[in-house]
PDB file of C-alpha atoms (C1' of nucleotides) in Angstrom:
ATOM      1  CA  MET A   1       1.291  -3.053  20.231  1.00  0.00           C
ATOM      2  CA  LYS A   2       1.006  -0.604  17.046  1.00  0.00           C
ATOM      3  CA  TYR A   3      -1.963   0.189  14.674  1.00  0.00           C
ATOM      4  CA  TRP A   4      -1.911   0.090  10.844  1.00  0.00           C
ATOM      5  CA  LEU A   5      -3.929   0.953   7.874  1.00  0.00           C
ATOM      6  CA  MET A   6      -3.459  -1.612   4.871  1.00  0.00           C
ATOM      7  CA  LYS A   7      -4.819  -1.233   1.430  1.00  0.00           C
ATOM      8  CA  SER A   8      -6.073  -3.518  -0.631  1.00  0.00           C
ATOM      9  CA  GLU A   9      -8.112  -3.442  -4.099  1.00  0.00           C
ATOM     10  CA  PRO A  10     -11.455  -5.623  -3.264  1.00  0.00           C
ATOM     11  CA  SER A  11     -11.452  -6.921  -6.913  1.00  0.00           C
ATOM     12  CA  VAL A  12      -8.055  -8.634  -6.134  1.00  0.00           C
ATOM     13  CA  PHE A  13      -8.486  -9.423  -2.382  1.00  0.00           C
ATOM     14  CA  GLY A  14     -10.793  -7.812  -0.153  1.00  0.00           C
ATOM     15  CA  ILE A  15     -12.561  -8.495   3.146  1.00  0.00           C
ATOM     16  CA  ASP A  16     -15.090 -11.215   1.757  1.00  0.00           C
ATOM     17  CA  ASP A  17     -12.118 -13.075   0.525  1.00  0.00           C
ATOM     18  CA  LEU A  18     -10.230 -12.820   4.174  1.00  0.00           C
ATOM     19  CA  ALA A  19     -13.583 -13.669   5.605  1.00  0.00           C
ATOM     20  CA  ALA A  20     -13.701 -17.107   3.319  1.00  0.00           C
ATOM     21  CA  ALA A  21     -10.039 -18.202   3.915  1.00  0.00           C
ATOM     22  CA  PRO A  22      -9.341 -20.595   6.218  1.00  0.00           C
ATOM     23  CA  LYS A  23      -9.233 -19.899   9.901  1.00  0.00           C
ATOM     24  CA  ARG A  24     -10.029 -16.170   8.147  1.00  0.00           C
ATOM     25  CA  THR A  25      -6.413 -15.934   7.808  1.00  0.00           C
ATOM     26  CA  SER A  26      -4.655 -15.334   5.133  1.00  0.00           C
ATOM     27  CA  CYS A  27      -0.861 -13.554   4.258  1.00  0.00           C
ATOM     28  CA  TRP A  28      -0.569 -10.190   3.043  1.00  0.00           C
ATOM     29  CA  ASP A  29       1.628 -10.701  -0.234  1.00  0.00           C
ATOM     30  CA  GLY A  30       2.565  -8.352  -3.075  1.00  0.00           C
ATOM     31  CA  VAL A  31       3.995  -5.617  -1.207  1.00  0.00           C
ATOM     32  CA  ARG A  32       6.733  -4.135  -3.719  1.00  0.00           C
ATOM     33  CA  ASN A  33       7.864  -0.707  -1.907  1.00  0.00           C
ATOM     34  CA  TYR A  34      10.633  -0.370   0.108  1.00  0.00           C
ATOM     35  CA  GLN A  35       9.349   1.999   2.662  1.00  0.00           C
ATOM     36  CA  VAL A  36       6.291  -0.515   3.199  1.00  0.00           C
ATOM     37  CA  ARG A  37       8.654  -3.856   2.975  1.00  0.00           C
ATOM     38  CA  ASN A  38      10.278  -2.023   5.931  1.00  0.00           C
ATOM     39  CA  MET A  39       7.533  -1.854   7.949  1.00  0.00           C
ATOM     40  CA  LEU A  40       6.282  -5.819   7.353  1.00  0.00           C
ATOM     41  CA  ARG A  41       9.977  -6.741   8.009  1.00  0.00           C
ATOM     42  CA  ASP A  42      10.794  -4.504  11.228  1.00  0.00           C
ATOM     43  CA  GLU A  43       7.921  -3.298  12.847  1.00  0.00           C
ATOM     44  CA  PHE A  44       4.881  -5.359  12.377  1.00  0.00           C
ATOM     45  CA  ALA A  45       4.462  -7.221  15.238  1.00  0.00           C
ATOM     46  CA  VAL A  46       2.046 -10.216  15.975  1.00  0.00           C
ATOM     47  CA  GLY A  47      -1.112  -8.758  17.791  1.00  0.00           C
ATOM     48  CA  ASP A  48      -0.484  -5.406  15.901  1.00  0.00           C
ATOM     49  CA  LEU A  49      -4.522  -4.237  14.606  1.00  0.00           C
ATOM     50  CA  ALA A  50      -5.062  -2.815  11.217  1.00  0.00           C
ATOM     51  CA  PHE A  51      -7.739  -1.116   9.315  1.00  0.00           C
ATOM     52  CA  PHE A  52      -8.574  -3.153   6.200  1.00  0.00           C
ATOM     53  CA  TYR A  53      -9.213  -0.681   3.458  1.00  0.00           C
ATOM     54  CA  HIS A  54     -10.585  -1.252   0.351  1.00  0.00           C
ATOM     55  CA  SER A  55      -9.424   1.206  -2.609  1.00  0.00           C
ATOM     56  CA  SER A  56      -9.673   1.778  -6.180  1.00  0.00           C
ATOM     57  CA  CYS A  57     -13.226   0.527  -5.923  1.00  0.00           C
ATOM     58  CA  GLU A  58     -16.946   2.120  -6.087  1.00  0.00           C
ATOM     59  CA  VAL A  59     -16.944   3.234  -2.556  1.00  0.00           C
ATOM     60  CA  PRO A  60     -13.358   3.205  -1.095  1.00  0.00           C
ATOM     61  CA  GLY A  61     -13.378   3.078   2.706  1.00  0.00           C
ATOM     62  CA  ILE A  62     -12.451   0.890   5.503  1.00  0.00           C
ATOM     63  CA  ALA A  63     -14.052  -2.293   5.946  1.00  0.00           C
ATOM     64  CA  GLY A  64     -13.062  -4.085   9.077  1.00  0.00           C
ATOM     65  CA  ILE A  65     -10.400  -4.563  11.125  1.00  0.00           C
ATOM     66  CA  VAL A  66      -7.697  -7.533  11.048  1.00  0.00           C
ATOM     67  CA  GLU A  67      -5.063  -8.709  13.391  1.00  0.00           C
ATOM     68  CA  VAL A  68      -1.263  -9.900  12.493  1.00  0.00           C
ATOM     69  CA  THR A  69      -0.823 -13.536  13.622  1.00  0.00           C
ATOM     70  CA  LYS A  70       2.604 -13.855  11.948  1.00  0.00           C
ATOM     71  CA  GLN A  71       5.221 -11.135  11.773  1.00  0.00           C
ATOM     72  CA  GLY A  72       7.372 -10.221   8.553  1.00  0.00           C
ATOM     73  CA  TYR A  73       8.851 -13.250   6.750  1.00  0.00           C
ATOM     74  CA  PRO A  74       9.831 -13.337   3.252  1.00  0.00           C
ATOM     75  CA  ASP A  75       6.973 -13.153   0.291  1.00  0.00           C
ATOM     76  CA  HIS A  76       7.220 -16.267  -1.411  1.00  0.00           C
ATOM     77  CA  THR A  77       5.169 -14.677  -4.269  1.00  0.00           C
ATOM     78  CA  ALA A  78       7.818 -13.026  -5.342  1.00  0.00           C
ATOM     79  CA  PHE A  79      10.278 -16.321  -6.065  1.00  0.00           C
ATOM     80  CA  ASP A  80       7.446 -17.924  -7.941  1.00  0.00           C
ATOM     81  CA  ARG A  81       8.321 -17.562 -12.128  1.00  0.00           C
ATOM     82  CA  LYS A  82       4.482 -17.709 -12.879  1.00  0.00           C
ATOM     83  CA  HIS A  83       3.165 -15.578 -10.168  1.00  0.00           C
ATOM     84  CA  PRO A  84       2.263 -11.985 -11.250  1.00  0.00           C
ATOM     85  CA  HIS A  85       4.051 -10.877  -8.304  1.00  0.00           C
ATOM     86  CA  HIS A  86       7.339 -12.390  -9.267  1.00  0.00           C
ATOM     87  CA  ASP A  87      10.520 -10.688  -9.006  1.00  0.00           C
ATOM     88  CA  PRO A  88      13.862 -12.304 -10.252  1.00  0.00           C
ATOM     89  CA  ALA A  89      15.765 -10.084  -7.792  1.00  0.00           C
ATOM     90  CA  SER A  90      14.378 -11.695  -4.897  1.00  0.00           C
ATOM     91  CA  THR A  91      15.943 -15.102  -3.753  1.00  0.00           C
ATOM     92  CA  PRO A  92      15.044 -17.519  -1.095  1.00  0.00           C
ATOM     93  CA  ASP A  93      18.664 -17.032   0.186  1.00  0.00           C
ATOM     94  CA  ASN A  94      18.326 -13.550  -0.226  1.00  0.00           C
ATOM     95  CA  PRO A  95      14.710 -12.379   0.031  1.00  0.00           C
ATOM     96  CA  ARG A  96      14.081  -8.386  -1.230  1.00  0.00           C
ATOM     97  CA  TRP A  97      10.180  -8.751  -0.434  1.00  0.00           C
ATOM     98  CA  TYR A  98       8.296  -9.573   2.756  1.00  0.00           C
ATOM     99  CA  MET A  99       5.019 -10.511   4.352  1.00  0.00           C
ATOM    100  CA  VAL A 100       2.786 -11.048   7.060  1.00  0.00           C
ATOM    101  CA  ASP A 101      -0.172 -13.054   8.050  1.00  0.00           C
ATOM    102  CA  VAL A 102      -3.315 -11.501   9.165  1.00  0.00           C
ATOM    103  CA  ARG A 103      -6.648 -12.605  10.345  1.00  0.00           C
ATOM    104  CA  LEU A 104     -10.331 -11.187  10.161  1.00  0.00           C
ATOM    105  CA  LYS A 105     -11.179  -9.726  13.340  1.00  0.00           C
ATOM    106  CA  GLN A 106     -13.715  -7.726  12.861  1.00  0.00           C
ATOM    107  CA  ARG A 107     -16.072  -6.919   9.959  1.00  0.00           C
ATOM    108  CA  PHE A 108     -17.390  -3.399  10.155  1.00  0.00           C
ATOM    109  CA  SER A 109     -21.375  -3.667  10.013  1.00  0.00           C
ATOM    110  CA  ARG A 110     -20.885  -0.766   6.629  1.00  0.00           C
ATOM    111  CA  VAL A 111     -17.988   0.699   5.127  1.00  0.00           C
ATOM    112  CA  ILE A 112     -16.373   4.055   6.903  1.00  0.00           C
ATOM    113  CA  THR A 113     -15.999   5.835   3.640  1.00  0.00           C
ATOM    114  CA  LEU A 114     -12.875   7.782   2.512  1.00  0.00           C
ATOM    115  CA  ASP A 115     -15.691  10.688   2.473  1.00  0.00           C
ATOM    116  CA  GLU A 116     -16.343  10.346   5.558  1.00  0.00           C
ATOM    117  CA  LEU A 117     -12.929  10.180   7.274  1.00  0.00           C
ATOM    118  CA  ARG A 118     -12.212  13.386   5.044  1.00  0.00           C
ATOM    119  CA  VAL A 119     -14.970  15.203   6.842  1.00  0.00           C
ATOM    120  CA  HIS A 120     -12.774  14.867  10.059  1.00  0.00           C
ATOM    121  CA  ALA A 121      -9.493  15.778   8.135  1.00  0.00           C
ATOM    122  CA  ALA A 122      -8.998  19.069   9.680  1.00  0.00           C
ATOM    123  CA  GLY A 123     -10.332  17.876  12.973  1.00  0.00           C
ATOM    124  CA  LYS A 124     -10.190  14.202  14.745  1.00  0.00           C
ATOM    125  CA  LEU A 125      -8.351  12.813  11.822  1.00  0.00           C
ATOM    126  CA  ARG A 126      -5.914  15.642  11.031  1.00  0.00           C
ATOM    127  CA  ASP A 127      -2.791  14.208   9.974  1.00  0.00           C
ATOM    128  CA  LEU A 128      -4.028  10.511   9.301  1.00  0.00           C
ATOM    129  CA  LEU A 129      -1.732   9.587   6.763  1.00  0.00           C
ATOM    130  CA  ILE A 130      -4.196   8.236   4.420  1.00  0.00           C
ATOM    131  CA  LEU A 131      -5.905  11.351   3.910  1.00  0.00           C
ATOM    132  CA  ARG A 132      -2.704  13.475   2.846  1.00  0.00           C
ATOM    133  CA  ARG A 133      -2.055  14.399  -0.576  1.00  0.00           C
ATOM    134  CA  GLY A 134       0.000  12.307  -2.989  1.00  0.00           C
ATOM    135  CA  ASN A 135       0.510   9.607  -0.203  1.00  0.00           C
ATOM    136  CA  ARG A 136       0.426   6.021  -2.138  1.00  0.00           C
ATOM    137  CA  LEU A 137       1.812   3.937   0.254  1.00  0.00           C
ATOM    138  CA  SER A 138       0.025   0.739   0.687  1.00  0.00           C
ATOM    139  CA  ILE A 139       0.574   0.292   4.254  1.00  0.00           C
ATOM    140  CA  THR A 140       0.647   3.046   7.172  1.00  0.00           C
ATOM    141  CA  PRO A 141       1.221   3.430  10.760  1.00  0.00           C
ATOM    142  CA  VAL A 142      -2.074   4.687  12.483  1.00  0.00           C
ATOM    143  CA  ASP A 143      -1.834   6.390  15.983  1.00  0.00           C
ATOM    144  CA  GLY A 144      -4.095   5.475  19.069  1.00  0.00           C
ATOM    145  CA  ALA A 145      -5.927   8.649  18.851  1.00  0.00           C
ATOM    146  CA  HIS A 146      -6.911   7.903  15.271  1.00  0.00           C
ATOM    147  CA  TRP A 147      -7.910   4.128  15.960  1.00  0.00           C
ATOM    148  CA  LYS A 148      -9.905   4.826  18.786  1.00  0.00           C
ATOM    149  CA  PHE A 149     -11.953   7.892  16.771  1.00  0.00           C
ATOM    150  CA  ILE A 150     -12.379   5.728  13.871  1.00  0.00           C
ATOM    151  CA  ASN A 151     -13.588   2.669  15.790  1.00  0.00           C
ATOM    152  CA  SER A 152     -15.929   5.257  17.204  1.00  0.00           C
ATOM    153  CA  LEU A 153     -17.819   6.032  13.701  1.00  0.00           C
ATOM    154  CA  ALA A 154     -18.184   2.620  12.887  1.00  0.00           C
TER     155      ALA A 154
ATOM    156  C1'  DG B   1      24.666  12.020  -8.299  1.00  0.00           C
ATOM    157  C1'  DC B   2      21.615  13.750 -11.387  1.00  0.00           C
ATOM    158  C1'  DC B   3      17.549  14.236 -13.839  1.00  0.00           C
ATOM    159  C1'  DA B   4      14.510  12.534 -17.389  1.00  0.00           C
ATOM    160  C1'  DA B   5      11.796   8.991 -18.918  1.00  0.00           C
ATOM    161  C1'  DC B   6       8.771   5.403 -17.449  1.00  0.00           C
ATOM    162  C1'  DG B   7       5.614   2.731 -14.730  1.00  0.00           C
ATOM    163  C1'  DT B   8       2.124   2.416 -10.815  1.00  0.00           C
ATOM    164  C1'  DT B   9      -1.214   4.134  -7.659  1.00  0.00           C
ATOM    165  C1'  DG B  10      -5.830   5.240  -7.072  1.00  0.00           C
ATOM    166  C1'  DG B  11      -9.327   8.853  -6.811  1.00  0.00           C
ATOM    167  C1'  DC B  12     -12.578  10.189  -9.969  1.00  0.00           C
TER     168       DC B  12
ATOM    169  C1'  DG C   1     -10.033   6.234 -19.157  1.00  0.00           C
ATOM    170  C1'  DC C   2      -8.077  10.547 -17.120  1.00  0.00           C
ATOM    171  C1'  DC C   3      -4.380  12.289 -14.614  1.00  0.00           C
ATOM    172  C1'  DA C   4      -1.809  13.967 -10.320  1.00  0.00           C
ATOM    173  C1'  DA C   5       1.591  12.372  -7.569  1.00  0.00           C
ATOM    174  C1'  DC C   6       4.574   9.869  -6.480  1.00  0.00           C
ATOM    175  C1'  DG C   7       8.917   5.717  -7.149  1.00  0.00           C
ATOM    176  C1'  DT C   8      12.059   3.534  -9.894  1.00  0.00           C
ATOM    177  C1'  DT C   9      14.909   2.635 -13.498  1.00  0.00           C
ATOM    178  C1'  DG C  10      19.287   3.970 -16.322  1.00  0.00           C
ATOM    179  C1'  DG C  11      22.117   6.657 -19.250  1.00  0.00           C
ATOM    180  C1'  DC C  12      25.641   9.899 -18.373  1.00  0.00           C
TER     181       DC C  12
END
DNA sequence: GCCAACGTTGGC
DNA sequence: GCCAACGTTGGC
């Protein structure tokens, strides 16, 4: 089983939206980056756990934990001409983009803020990808020690 | 294959 | 809204 960190803008889709979804489950659509696509398609497995990270908002940080309930499958929003994530280069016969399904597993009683994570950037959270300068991937792997430590903060 | 221009991300 | 740090695109 692997651990991940998945970013989303709460103004678009936040942990509240996932909590309100049927079965607290939703597809994680809209990834349009090849590196992240490859992770979703090839590395995500049912049972993997991920931090739900809120980005581009007042208090960026980790809001909770989700569990992967469906492994990588074609992102159908790319096929929909009217969808903001439409990509004419992706077709059902030859899909370019992939998504997974996630279910809300745990909502932290408070957001573990980016500032708080940074406090440990040179220590326990050294090399955590989200803290690395210039990192822009919307999904990144998290190693076991980092996973454990961040949970202890929550 | 190079690289300038452009678009996007995301913290601030 | 600014801007640094990328990724992508497309002419050559």
